[in-house]
CSV table of C-alpha atoms in Angstrom, one decimal:
chain,number,residue,atom,x,y,z
W,95,MET,CA,78.3,163.7,43.6
W,96,ASN,CA,79.2,165.1,47.0
W,97,GLU,CA,81.0,168.1,48.5
W,98,LYS,CA,84.2,167.5,50.4
W,99,ILE,CA,85.0,169.2,53.7
W,100,PRO,CA,87.9,171.6,53.0
W,101,PRO,CA,91.0,171.1,55.2
W,102,THR,CA,90.4,174.4,56.9
W,103,SER,CA,87.0,173.3,58.0
W,104,LYS,CA,88.5,170.5,59.9
W,105,GLU,CA,90.9,172.9,61.6
W,106,ASN,CA,88.1,175.4,62.5
W,107,ILE,CA,86.1,172.7,64.3
W,108,THR,CA,88.9,172.3,66.8
W,109,ILE,CA,88.7,176.0,67.8
W,110,LYS,CA,87.0,176.6,71.1
W,111,ARG,CA,83.3,176.6,70.4
W,112,SER,CA,82.7,179.8,72.1
W,113,GLN,CA,85.0,181.5,69.7
W,114,PHE,CA,84.1,179.5,66.6
W,115,TYR,CA,80.7,181.0,65.9
W,116,MET,CA,82.0,184.6,66.0
W,117,ILE,CA,84.9,183.7,63.7
W,118,LEU,CA,82.5,182.0,61.4
W,119,ILE,CA,80.3,185.1,61.0
W,120,VAL,CA,83.2,187.3,60.2
W,121,LEU,CA,85.4,185.0,58.1
W,122,ALA,CA,83.1,182.5,56.4
W,123,PHE,CA,83.3,184.1,53.0
W,124,GLY,CA,86.9,184.9,53.2
W,125,VAL,CA,87.9,181.4,54.3
W,126,GLY,CA,85.9,179.9,51.4
W,127,VAL,CA,87.9,182.0,48.9
W,128,LEU,CA,91.2,181.3,50.7
W,129,VAL,CA,90.6,177.5,50.8
W,130,GLY,CA,89.9,177.5,47.0
W,131,TYR,CA,93.1,179.5,46.4
W,132,LEU,CA,95.5,177.7,48.7
W,133,TRP,CA,94.3,174.1,48.4
W,134,GLY,CA,93.3,173.9,44.7
W,135,SER,CA,92.2,170.4,44.0
W,136,ASN,CA,92.0,169.6,47.7
W,137,GLY,CA,89.2,172.1,48.2
W,138,PRO,CA,85.6,171.4,47.7
W,139,THR,CA,85.3,168.9,44.9
W,140,VAL,CA,82.7,166.7,43.2
W,141,ALA,CA,83.1,162.9,43.6
W,142,ALA,CA,82.0,161.3,40.4
W,143,ALA,CA,79.7,158.3,40.5
W,144,PRO,CA,81.2,155.0,39.5
W,145,GLN,CA,80.6,153.8,35.9
W,146,ASN,CA,79.4,150.4,37.2
W,147,VAL,CA,77.0,151.0,40.0
W,148,GLN,CA,76.5,147.4,40.9
W,149,GLN,CA,80.2,146.8,41.1
W,150,ALA,CA,80.8,149.9,43.2
W,151,ALA,CA,78.0,149.0,45.6
W,152,VAL,CA,79.5,145.8,46.7
W,153,GLN,CA,83.1,146.9,47.4
W,154,PRO,CA,84.3,145.8,50.8
W,155,ALA,CA,84.0,148.5,53.4
W,156,GLN,CA,84.5,148.7,57.2
W,157,ARG,CA,81.1,149.2,58.9
W,158,VAL,CA,80.7,151.9,61.4
W,159,ASP,CA,78.4,151.7,64.4
W,160,VAL,CA,76.9,155.2,63.9
W,161,SER,CA,75.1,156.7,66.9
W,162,THR,CA,71.4,157.5,66.2
W,163,GLU,CA,69.8,158.0,69.6
W,164,GLY,CA,68.3,161.4,70.1
W,165,TYR,CA,68.6,162.6,66.5
W,166,PRO,CA,65.7,163.4,64.1
W,167,SER,CA,64.4,160.1,62.7
W,168,PHE,CA,61.3,158.4,61.4
W,169,GLY,CA,60.4,154.9,60.5
W,170,PRO,CA,59.9,151.8,62.6
W,171,SER,CA,62.4,151.4,65.5
W,172,ASP,CA,62.8,147.7,64.5
W,173,ALA,CA,63.2,148.4,60.8
W,174,PRO,CA,65.7,146.0,59.1
W,175,ILE,CA,67.5,149.0,57.5
W,176,THR,CA,68.7,152.1,59.3
W,177,ILE,CA,70.0,154.9,57.1
W,178,VAL,CA,71.9,157.7,58.7
W,179,GLU,CA,72.5,160.8,56.6
W,180,PHE,CA,75.2,163.4,57.4
W,181,SER,CA,74.0,166.4,55.4
W,182,ASP,CA,74.1,170.2,54.8
W,183,PHE,CA,70.9,172.0,53.8
W,184,GLN,CA,72.9,174.3,51.5
W,185,CYS,CA,74.8,171.5,49.8
W,186,PRO,CA,73.6,171.2,46.2
W,187,TYR,CA,74.3,167.5,46.1
W,188,CYS,CA,72.3,166.9,49.3
W,189,ARG,CA,69.4,168.7,47.6
W,190,LYS,CA,70.0,166.5,44.5
W,191,PHE,CA,69.7,163.4,46.6
W,192,HIS,CA,66.5,164.7,48.3
W,193,GLU,CA,64.9,165.7,45.0
W,194,GLU,CA,65.8,162.6,43.0
W,195,THR,CA,66.3,159.7,45.3
W,196,TYR,CA,65.0,160.2,48.9
W,197,GLN,CA,61.3,159.7,48.5
W,198,ALA,CA,61.7,157.0,45.8
W,199,LEU,CA,63.9,155.1,48.1
W,200,LEU,CA,61.4,155.2,51.0
W,201,ASP,CA,58.6,154.2,48.6
W,202,ALA,CA,60.6,151.2,47.4
W,203,TYR,CA,60.9,149.8,50.9
W,204,PRO,CA,57.7,150.7,52.8
W,205,GLY,CA,58.1,150.0,56.5
W,206,GLN,CA,61.6,148.7,56.1
W,207,ILE,CA,63.7,151.9,56.6
W,208,ARG,CA,64.4,154.0,59.6
W,209,PHE,CA,65.9,157.3,58.4
W,210,VAL,CA,68.1,159.4,60.7
W,211,TYR,CA,69.3,162.9,59.9
W,212,ARG,CA,72.5,164.4,61.4
W,213,ASN,CA,73.9,167.8,60.6
W,214,LEU,CA,77.3,168.4,59.0
W,215,PRO,CA,77.2,172.1,57.8
W,216,LEU,CA,80.2,173.0,55.6
W,217,THR,CA,80.5,176.4,57.1
W,218,SER,CA,83.5,177.6,55.2
W,219,ILE,CA,81.8,177.3,51.8
W,220,HIS,CA,78.1,177.6,52.7
W,221,PRO,CA,77.2,180.7,54.7
W,222,GLU,CA,73.7,179.5,55.4
W,223,ALA,CA,74.6,175.9,56.3
W,224,PHE,CA,74.9,176.6,60.0
W,225,PRO,CA,71.9,178.9,60.3
W,226,SER,CA,69.7,176.5,58.4
W,227,ALA,CA,70.8,173.6,60.6
W,228,VAL,CA,69.8,175.8,63.6
W,229,ALA,CA,66.4,176.6,62.0
W,230,SER,CA,65.7,172.9,61.5
W,231,LEU,CA,66.3,172.2,65.2
W,232,CYS,CA,64.2,175.1,66.2
W,233,ALA,CA,61.4,173.6,64.1
W,234,GLN,CA,62.1,170.3,65.8
W,235,ASP,CA,61.4,172.0,69.1
W,236,GLN,CA,57.8,172.4,67.8
W,237,ASN,CA,57.7,168.8,66.5
W,238,ALA,CA,58.1,169.9,62.9
W,239,PHE,CA,61.6,168.9,61.9
W,240,TRP,CA,60.7,166.7,59.0
W,241,PRO,CA,58.2,169.2,57.4
W,242,PHE,CA,60.8,171.9,57.8
W,243,HIS,CA,63.5,169.6,56.4
W,244,GLU,CA,61.3,169.3,53.3
W,245,LYS,CA,61.0,173.0,53.0
W,246,LEU,CA,64.8,173.6,53.4
W,247,PHE,CA,65.5,171.2,50.6
W,248,SER,CA,62.8,172.6,48.3
W,249,SER,CA,64.8,175.6,47.3
W,250,ALA,CA,68.4,176.9,47.0
W,251,ASP,CA,67.2,180.2,48.6
W,252,LEU,CA,68.0,180.2,52.3
W,253,GLY,CA,68.1,183.0,54.9
W,254,GLN,CA,66.4,184.4,58.0
W,255,GLU,CA,63.3,185.6,56.1
W,256,VAL,CA,63.0,182.3,54.4
W,257,TYR,CA,63.1,180.4,57.6
W,258,LEU,CA,60.5,182.6,59.2
W,259,GLN,CA,58.3,182.2,56.1
W,260,TYR,CA,58.6,178.4,56.3
W,261,ALA,CA,57.8,178.5,60.0
W,262,ALA,CA,54.6,180.5,59.2
W,263,ASP,CA,53.7,178.2,56.3
W,264,LEU,CA,53.9,175.2,58.7
W,265,GLY,CA,51.8,176.9,61.3
W,266,LEU,CA,54.6,177.1,63.9
W,267,ASP,CA,54.7,179.7,66.7
W,268,VAL,CA,56.7,182.2,64.8
W,269,PRO,CA,57.8,184.5,67.7
W,270,SER,CA,59.1,181.5,69.6
W,271,PHE,CA,60.8,180.1,66.5
W,272,GLU,CA,62.4,183.5,65.8
W,273,ALA,CA,63.7,183.7,69.4
W,274,CYS,CA,65.2,180.2,69.0
W,275,LEU,CA,67.1,181.2,65.9
W,276,SER,CA,69.2,183.7,67.8
W,277,SER,CA,69.3,181.9,71.2
W,278,GLY,CA,72.3,179.7,70.5
W,279,LYS,CA,70.5,176.8,72.2
W,280,HIS,CA,71.2,174.4,69.4
W,281,ASP,CA,74.8,175.4,68.5
W,282,THR,CA,76.5,172.8,70.7
W,283,THR,CA,74.3,170.0,69.2
W,284,ILE,CA,75.4,171.0,65.7
W,285,PHE,CA,79.1,171.3,66.6
W,286,ASP,CA,78.9,167.9,68.3
W,287,ASP,CA,77.4,166.4,65.1
W,288,SER,CA,80.3,167.9,63.1
W,289,ASP,CA,82.9,166.6,65.5
W,290,TYR,CA,81.4,163.2,65.6
W,291,ALA,CA,81.2,163.0,61.7
W,292,MET,CA,84.8,163.8,61.4
W,293,SER,CA,85.7,161.3,64.2
W,294,ILE,CA,84.3,158.5,62.1
W,295,GLY,CA,85.9,159.7,58.9
W,296,VAL,CA,83.1,161.5,57.2
W,297,GLY,CA,84.8,163.9,54.7
W,298,SER,CA,81.9,165.1,52.5
W,299,THR,CA,78.2,165.7,52.1
W,300,PRO,CA,76.0,163.9,51.7
W,301,THR,CA,77.4,160.8,53.4
W,302,PHE,CA,75.1,157.9,54.3
W,303,PHE,CA,75.5,154.8,56.5
W,304,VAL,CA,73.2,152.0,55.6
W,305,ASN,CA,73.3,149.7,58.6
W,306,GLY,CA,76.8,151.1,59.1
W,307,TYR,CA,77.9,150.6,55.5
W,308,ARG,CA,79.2,153.8,54.1
W,309,VAL,CA,77.7,155.3,50.9
W,310,GLU,CA,79.4,158.6,50.1
W,311,GLY,CA,77.6,160.8,47.6
W,312,ALA,CA,74.3,161.6,46.0
W,313,TYR,CA,74.0,158.3,44.1
W,314,PRO,CA,70.9,157.3,42.2
W,315,LEU,CA,68.2,155.1,43.4
W,316,ASP,CA,69.6,151.9,41.8
W,317,TYR,CA,72.8,152.3,43.8
W,318,PHE,CA,71.0,152.5,47.1
W,319,LYS,CA,68.6,149.6,46.1
W,320,GLN,CA,71.5,147.3,45.4
W,321,VAL,CA,73.2,148.1,48.7
W,322,ILE,CA,69.9,147.6,50.6
W,323,ASP,CA,68.9,144.4,48.7
W,324,ARG,CA,72.3,142.8,49.4
W,325,GLU,CA,72.0,143.9,53.0
W,326,LEU,CA,68.6,142.3,53.3
W,327,ALA,CA,69.9,139.2,51.7
W,328,GLY,CA,72.9,139.0,54.0
W,329,THR,CA,75.4,139.3,51.2
W,330,LEU,CA,76.7,142.8,51.7
W,331,PRO,CA,80.3,142.9,52.9
């Protein structure tokens, strides 16, 4: 229920950032094909959900103190639950989580969740992952990250014209938004997100941290509720 970062994606991120984006544009499709051929089962895979959700939700796990300051977020700053999502707007399992679980989870815990979004574009298999991440941050420049986030996860169709249409739909300053898309001003932020994700062992999208407790995959609502209920009760490992 998630997409793993191909080994070659990890290597690409270590390339000098000034070179990485140019290489990405030219080689994204070719690298995706090559990864699938060379790595076989180690390439992008689907992580199946556990048969027993309750049992899986309480497995011991090392907590991670995930940085949240300065990233798109909503919810009370003193909420008892902070959920950090590392995600990719072109990842089908990230969209699955958004469509099936995201809003239901927020509705189940009104005022109790602070939700933080961080970018982890799987550039070697999703050609629009990086551009859509850039577009989301250009929308953030106009205080519209979350409405734009909703738009991006509303359809599998992504691309320059789609981003411009979404900006117009939301009443943004479209010329400024369009200039932002090609400016490169947010590239470093996205690269930093990817570097940080890998430094704490994130290997697939979507990956969540519930008060630092890792939940890897687009699990159903019941899974998240059991994790959160145990955390609120003080019984989560």
